[in-house]
Amino acid sequence: TIRDYVNKTNKDEDFGDSKTIKEIHLSNKKYASTVLNITKELDDKILEFKSKQNCYDFSDIAKFTLKILSSTPAKEILKNSFKYIMVDEYQDTSDIQEAVVNAIADNNVFMVGDIKQSIYRFRNANCNIFQEKFDSYKKGIGGNEIDLNKSFRSRREIVDVVNQMFSKLMDKKVGPIDYKNGHNFL
């Protein structure tokens, strides 16, 4: 398996000793700096174009929202505007979305998710946010966790096969969850 290969691989044999690695890193520093500068300039030009065209994507809107929420009056107005905040598919929340929710939350956030269904990493979803809350809430720290792990859609045979398969594939060594500890279907 991949895990066995990684555990057996001696990093020094593959990449040289730490002195060699450091020398290679330092010799490439100027190139990396140039690439970062080009990327920053390109990012600035793209944002300038978006501004002129008044066309933004969801990521831009989330960043603008967070900037607005850094203003105390705006943050307080929004915080006091919502009795409840519901977040569905919480496993696909990005760091910036989490920051927005946290900025306006007042012990009134309800979230629903299933880390096994996280599919939006390509747009910076961070399923570790979900898992950290799941683990804390399960211990009664910071909130309450309620398992909705009874399947009403699938036959028992399907549920059993899914549980058997995922219990072998998903553990803390490979990913953020231990399938056998609260993620299996009943």
PDB file of N, CA, C and O in Angstrom, residues 123-166:
ATOM      1  N   ARG A 123     -12.136  23.605  -4.589  1.00  0.00           N
ATOM      2  CA  ARG A 123     -12.448  25.004  -4.335  1.00  0.00           C
ATOM      3  C   ARG A 123     -12.169  25.365  -2.874  1.00  0.00           C
ATOM      4  O   ARG A 123     -12.815  26.189  -2.278  1.00  0.00           O
ATOM      5  N   ASN A 124     -11.157  24.685  -2.348  1.00  0.00           N
ATOM      6  CA  ASN A 124     -10.605  24.950  -1.018  1.00  0.00           C
ATOM      7  C   ASN A 124     -11.474  24.495   0.151  1.00  0.00           C
ATOM      8  O   ASN A 124     -11.332  25.020   1.257  1.00  0.00           O
ATOM      9  N   ALA A 125     -12.367  23.554  -0.072  1.00  0.00           N
ATOM     10  CA  ALA A 125     -13.095  22.979   1.060  1.00  0.00           C
ATOM     11  C   ALA A 125     -12.084  22.328   1.990  1.00  0.00           C
ATOM     12  O   ALA A 125     -11.119  21.717   1.544  1.00  0.00           O
ATOM     13  N   ASN A 126     -12.305  22.492   3.282  1.00  0.00           N
ATOM     14  CA  ASN A 126     -11.399  21.948   4.285  1.00  0.00           C
ATOM     15  C   ASN A 126     -12.212  21.065   5.225  1.00  0.00           C
ATOM     16  O   ASN A 126     -12.786  21.552   6.191  1.00  0.00           O
ATOM     17  N   CYS A 127     -12.254  19.781   4.925  1.00  0.00           N
ATOM     18  CA  CYS A 127     -13.083  18.874   5.729  1.00  0.00           C
ATOM     19  C   CYS A 127     -12.556  18.719   7.150  1.00  0.00           C
ATOM     20  O   CYS A 127     -13.264  18.231   8.030  1.00  0.00           O
ATOM     21  N   ASN A 128     -11.328  19.160   7.404  1.00  0.00           N
ATOM     22  CA  ASN A 128     -10.804  19.116   8.770  1.00  0.00           C
ATOM     23  C   ASN A 128     -11.579  20.051   9.701  1.00  0.00           C
ATOM     24  O   ASN A 128     -11.671  19.794  10.905  1.00  0.00           O
ATOM     25  N   ILE A 129     -12.140  21.133   9.150  1.00  0.00           N
ATOM     26  CA  ILE A 129     -12.972  22.038   9.954  1.00  0.00           C
ATOM     27  C   ILE A 129     -14.139  21.245  10.533  1.00  0.00           C
ATOM     28  O   ILE A 129     -14.425  21.309  11.729  1.00  0.00           O
ATOM     29  N   PHE A 130     -14.803  20.490   9.674  1.00  0.00           N
ATOM     30  CA  PHE A 130     -15.931  19.658  10.098  1.00  0.00           C
ATOM     31  C   PHE A 130     -15.476  18.634  11.134  1.00  0.00           C
ATOM     32  O   PHE A 130     -16.104  18.480  12.185  1.00  0.00           O
ATOM     33  N   GLN A 131     -14.382  17.944  10.840  1.00  0.00           N
ATOM     34  CA  GLN A 131     -13.946  16.866  11.721  1.00  0.00           C
ATOM     35  C   GLN A 131     -13.528  17.384  13.098  1.00  0.00           C
ATOM     36  O   GLN A 131     -13.823  16.761  14.112  1.00  0.00           O
ATOM     37  N   GLU A 132     -12.862  18.533  13.145  1.00  0.00           N
ATOM     38  CA  GLU A 132     -12.460  19.106  14.432  1.00  0.00           C
ATOM     39  C   GLU A 132     -13.684  19.446  15.283  1.00  0.00           C
ATOM     40  O   GLU A 132     -13.714  19.182  16.489  1.00  0.00           O
ATOM     41  N   LYS A 133     -14.700  20.010  14.648  1.00  0.00           N
ATOM     42  CA  LYS A 133     -15.928  20.322  15.386  1.00  0.00           C
ATOM     43  C   LYS A 133     -16.639  19.039  15.800  1.00  0.00           C
ATOM     44  O   LYS A 133     -17.136  18.930  16.921  1.00  0.00           O
ATOM     45  N   PHE A 134     -16.708  18.079  14.909  1.00  0.00           N
ATOM     46  CA  PHE A 134     -17.330  16.789  15.211  1.00  0.00           C
ATOM     47  C   PHE A 134     -16.690  16.186  16.460  1.00  0.00           C
ATOM     48  O   PHE A 134     -17.384  15.778  17.398  1.00  0.00           O
ATOM     49  N   ASP A 135     -15.354  16.145  16.484  1.00  0.00           N
ATOM     50  CA  ASP A 135     -14.641  15.561  17.621  1.00  0.00           C
ATOM     51  C   ASP A 135     -14.894  16.350  18.902  1.00  0.00           C
ATOM     52  O   ASP A 135     -15.131  15.769  19.963  1.00  0.00           O
ATOM     53  N   SER A 136     -14.840  17.684  18.814  1.00  0.00           N
ATOM     54  CA  SER A 136     -15.065  18.526  20.006  1.00  0.00           C
ATOM     55  C   SER A 136     -16.490  18.384  20.515  1.00  0.00           C
ATOM     56  O   SER A 136     -16.716  18.212  21.719  1.00  0.00           O
ATOM     57  N   TYR A 137     -17.451  18.482  19.606  1.00  0.00           N
ATOM     58  CA  TYR A 137     -18.855  18.417  20.007  1.00  0.00           C
ATOM     59  C   TYR A 137     -19.195  17.054  20.588  1.00  0.00           C
ATOM     60  O   TYR A 137     -20.015  16.947  21.492  1.00  0.00           O
ATOM     61  N   LYS A 138     -18.588  16.006  20.056  1.00  0.00           N
ATOM     62  CA  LYS A 138     -18.826  14.658  20.566  1.00  0.00           C
ATOM     63  C   LYS A 138     -18.405  14.569  22.034  1.00  0.00           C
ATOM     64  O   LYS A 138     -18.981  13.820  22.810  1.00  0.00           O
ATOM     65  N   LYS A 139     -17.400  15.374  22.415  1.00  0.00           N
ATOM     66  CA  LYS A 139     -16.928  15.426  23.810  1.00  0.00           C
ATOM     67  C   LYS A 139     -17.686  16.466  24.619  1.00  0.00           C
ATOM     68  O   LYS A 139     -17.391  16.688  25.791  1.00  0.00           O
ATOM     69  N   GLY A 140     -18.641  17.181  23.982  1.00  0.00           N
ATOM     70  CA  GLY A 140     -19.409  18.208  24.672  1.00  0.00           C
ATOM     71  C   GLY A 140     -18.669  19.531  24.795  1.00  0.00           C
ATOM     72  O   GLY A 140     -19.041  20.386  25.593  1.00  0.00           O
ATOM     73  N   ILE A 141     -17.650  19.725  23.984  1.00  0.00           N
ATOM     74  CA  ILE A 141     -16.858  20.949  24.028  1.00  0.00           C
ATOM     75  C   ILE A 141     -17.284  21.871  22.882  1.00  0.00           C
ATOM     76  O   ILE A 141     -17.164  21.516  21.713  1.00  0.00           O
ATOM     77  N   GLY A 142     -17.795  23.040  23.194  1.00  0.00           N
ATOM     78  CA  GLY A 142     -18.122  24.050  22.192  1.00  0.00           C
ATOM     79  C   GLY A 142     -19.444  23.877  21.477  1.00  0.00           C
ATOM     80  O   GLY A 142     -19.837  24.729  20.688  1.00  0.00           O
ATOM     81  N   GLY A 143     -20.108  22.780  21.692  1.00  0.00           N
ATOM     82  CA  GLY A 143     -21.383  22.552  21.016  1.00  0.00           C
ATOM     83  C   GLY A 143     -21.866  21.140  21.273  1.00  0.00           C
ATOM     84  O   GLY A 143     -21.262  20.380  22.030  1.00  0.00           O
ATOM     85  N   ASN A 144     -22.938  20.787  20.626  1.00  0.00           N
ATOM     86  CA  ASN A 144     -23.528  19.462  20.780  1.00  0.00           C
ATOM     87  C   ASN A 144     -23.521  18.750  19.443  1.00  0.00           C
ATOM     88  O   ASN A 144     -23.887  19.337  18.422  1.00  0.00           O
ATOM     89  N   GLU A 145     -23.160  17.493  19.468  1.00  0.00           N
ATOM     90  CA  GLU A 145     -23.131  16.677  18.262  1.00  0.00           C
ATOM     91  C   GLU A 145     -24.280  15.691  18.319  1.00  0.00           C
ATOM     92  O   GLU A 145     -24.507  15.055  19.349  1.00  0.00           O
ATOM     93  N   ILE A 146     -25.019  15.607  17.237  1.00  0.00           N
ATOM     94  CA  ILE A 146     -26.119  14.647  17.140  1.00  0.00           C
ATOM     95  C   ILE A 146     -25.864  13.795  15.909  1.00  0.00           C
ATOM     96  O   ILE A 146     -25.746  14.323  14.796  1.00  0.00           O
ATOM     97  N   ASP A 147     -25.738  12.502  16.100  1.00  0.00           N
ATOM     98  CA  ASP A 147     -25.520  11.607  14.967  1.00  0.00           C
ATOM     99  C   ASP A 147     -26.823  11.381  14.222  1.00  0.00           C
ATOM    100  O   ASP A 147     -27.846  11.063  14.831  1.00  0.00           O
ATOM    101  N   LEU A 148     -26.768  11.572  12.936  1.00  0.00           N
ATOM    102  CA  LEU A 148     -27.876  11.197  12.050  1.00  0.00           C
ATOM    103  C   LEU A 148     -27.333  10.094  11.148  1.00  0.00           C
ATOM    104  O   LEU A 148     -27.113  10.284   9.965  1.00  0.00           O
ATOM    105  N   ASN A 149     -27.071   8.952  11.742  1.00  0.00           N
ATOM    106  CA  ASN A 149     -26.393   7.904  11.002  1.00  0.00           C
ATOM    107  C   ASN A 149     -27.269   6.699  10.685  1.00  0.00           C
ATOM    108  O   ASN A 149     -26.776   5.654  10.339  1.00  0.00           O
ATOM    109  N   LYS A 150     -28.556   6.873  10.769  1.00  0.00           N
ATOM    110  CA  LYS A 150     -29.491   5.810  10.397  1.00  0.00           C
ATOM    111  C   LYS A 150     -29.874   6.021   8.938  1.00  0.00           C
ATOM    112  O   LYS A 150     -30.337   7.094   8.560  1.00  0.00           O
ATOM    113  N   SER A 151     -29.620   5.031   8.129  1.00  0.00           N
ATOM    114  CA  SER A 151     -29.937   5.116   6.709  1.00  0.00           C
ATOM    115  C   SER A 151     -31.358   4.635   6.461  1.00  0.00           C
ATOM    116  O   SER A 151     -31.715   3.518   6.827  1.00  0.00           O
ATOM    117  N   PHE A 152     -32.147   5.499   5.841  1.00  0.00           N
ATOM    118  CA  PHE A 152     -33.516   5.143   5.480  1.00  0.00           C
ATOM    119  C   PHE A 152     -33.648   4.920   3.976  1.00  0.00           C
ATOM    120  O   PHE A 152     -34.709   4.590   3.483  1.00  0.00           O
ATOM    121  N   ARG A 153     -32.568   5.160   3.250  1.00  0.00           N
ATOM    122  CA  ARG A 153     -32.607   5.069   1.789  1.00  0.00           C
ATOM    123  C   ARG A 153     -32.128   3.743   1.242  1.00  0.00           C
ATOM    124  O   ARG A 153     -32.469   3.366   0.140  1.00  0.00           O
ATOM    125  N   SER A 154     -31.251   3.081   2.006  1.00  0.00           N
ATOM    126  CA  SER A 154     -30.588   1.898   1.458  1.00  0.00           C
ATOM    127  C   SER A 154     -30.984   0.639   2.225  1.00  0.00           C
ATOM    128  O   SER A 154     -31.266   0.687   3.422  1.00  0.00           O
ATOM    129  N   ARG A 155     -30.933  -0.462   1.524  1.00  0.00           N
ATOM    130  CA  ARG A 155     -31.206  -1.749   2.152  1.00  0.00           C
ATOM    131  C   ARG A 155     -30.070  -2.092   3.105  1.00  0.00           C
ATOM    132  O   ARG A 155     -28.940  -1.640   2.960  1.00  0.00           O
ATOM    133  N   ARG A 156     -30.358  -2.890   4.076  1.00  0.00           N
ATOM    134  CA  ARG A 156     -29.387  -3.298   5.105  1.00  0.00           C
ATOM    135  C   ARG A 156     -28.121  -3.864   4.469  1.00  0.00           C
ATOM    136  O   ARG A 156     -27.002  -3.599   4.914  1.00  0.00           O
ATOM    137  N   GLU A 157     -28.265  -4.659   3.390  1.00  0.00           N
ATOM    138  CA  GLU A 157     -27.112  -5.276   2.726  1.00  0.00           C
ATOM    139  C   GLU A 157     -26.152  -4.210   2.188  1.00  0.00           C
ATOM    140  O   GLU A 157     -24.930  -4.359   2.265  1.00  0.00           O
ATOM    141  N   ILE A 158     -26.702  -3.141   1.621  1.00  0.00           N
ATOM    142  CA  ILE A 158     -25.881  -2.047   1.088  1.00  0.00           C
ATOM    143  C   ILE A 158     -25.154  -1.334   2.232  1.00  0.00           C
ATOM    144  O   ILE A 158     -23.950  -1.073   2.159  1.00  0.00           O
ATOM    145  N   VAL A 159     -25.882  -1.033   3.291  1.00  0.00           N
ATOM    146  CA  VAL A 159     -25.300  -0.360   4.459  1.00  0.00           C
ATOM    147  C   VAL A 159     -24.159  -1.193   5.033  1.00  0.00           C
ATOM    148  O   VAL A 159     -23.085  -0.668   5.353  1.00  0.00           O
ATOM    149  N   ASP A 160     -24.351  -2.501   5.142  1.00  0.00           N
ATOM    150  CA  ASP A 160     -23.321  -3.375   5.687  1.00  0.00           C
ATOM    151  C   ASP A 160     -22.059  -3.369   4.820  1.00  0.00           C
ATOM    152  O   ASP A 160     -20.940  -3.314   5.345  1.00  0.00           O
ATOM    153  N   VAL A 161     -22.231  -3.423   3.502  1.00  0.00           N
ATOM    154  CA  VAL A 161     -21.078  -3.413   2.595  1.00  0.00           C
ATOM    155  C   VAL A 161     -20.345  -2.074   2.684  1.00  0.00           C
ATOM    156  O   VAL A 161     -19.111  -2.034   2.746  1.00  0.00           O
ATOM    157  N   VAL A 162     -21.081  -0.974   2.710  1.00  0.00           N
ATOM    158  CA  VAL A 162     -20.463   0.355   2.828  1.00  0.00           C
ATOM    159  C   VAL A 162     -19.676   0.448   4.136  1.00  0.00           C
ATOM    160  O   VAL A 162     -18.519   0.893   4.147  1.00  0.00           O
ATOM    161  N   ASN A 163     -20.275   0.034   5.223  1.00  0.00           N
ATOM    162  CA  ASN A 163     -19.581   0.074   6.515  1.00  0.00           C
ATOM    163  C   ASN A 163     -18.325  -0.796   6.506  1.00  0.00           C
ATOM    164  O   ASN A 163     -17.272  -0.374   6.995  1.00  0.00           O
ATOM    165  N   GLN A 164     -18.444  -1.977   5.944  1.00  0.00           N
ATOM    166  CA  GLN A 164     -17.294  -2.880   5.891  1.00  0.00           C
ATOM    167  C   GLN A 164     -16.165  -2.269   5.064  1.00  0.00           C
ATOM    168  O   GLN A 164     -15.005  -2.269   5.479  1.00  0.00           O
ATOM    169  N   MET A 165     -16.484  -1.721   3.916  1.00  0.00           N
ATOM    170  CA  MET A 165     -15.477  -1.152   3.026  1.00  0.00           C
ATOM    171  C   MET A 165     -14.810   0.083   3.646  1.00  0.00           C
ATOM    172  O   MET A 165     -13.590   0.168   3.738  1.00  0.00           O
ATOM    173  N   PHE A 166     -15.636   1.036   4.114  1.00  0.00           N
ATOM    174  CA  PHE A 166     -15.073   2.280   4.637  1.00  0.00           C
ATOM    175  C   PHE A 166     -14.346   2.071   5.963  1.00  0.00           C
ATOM    176  O   PHE A 166     -13.403   2.802   6.263  1.00  0.00           O
TER     177      PHE A 166
END
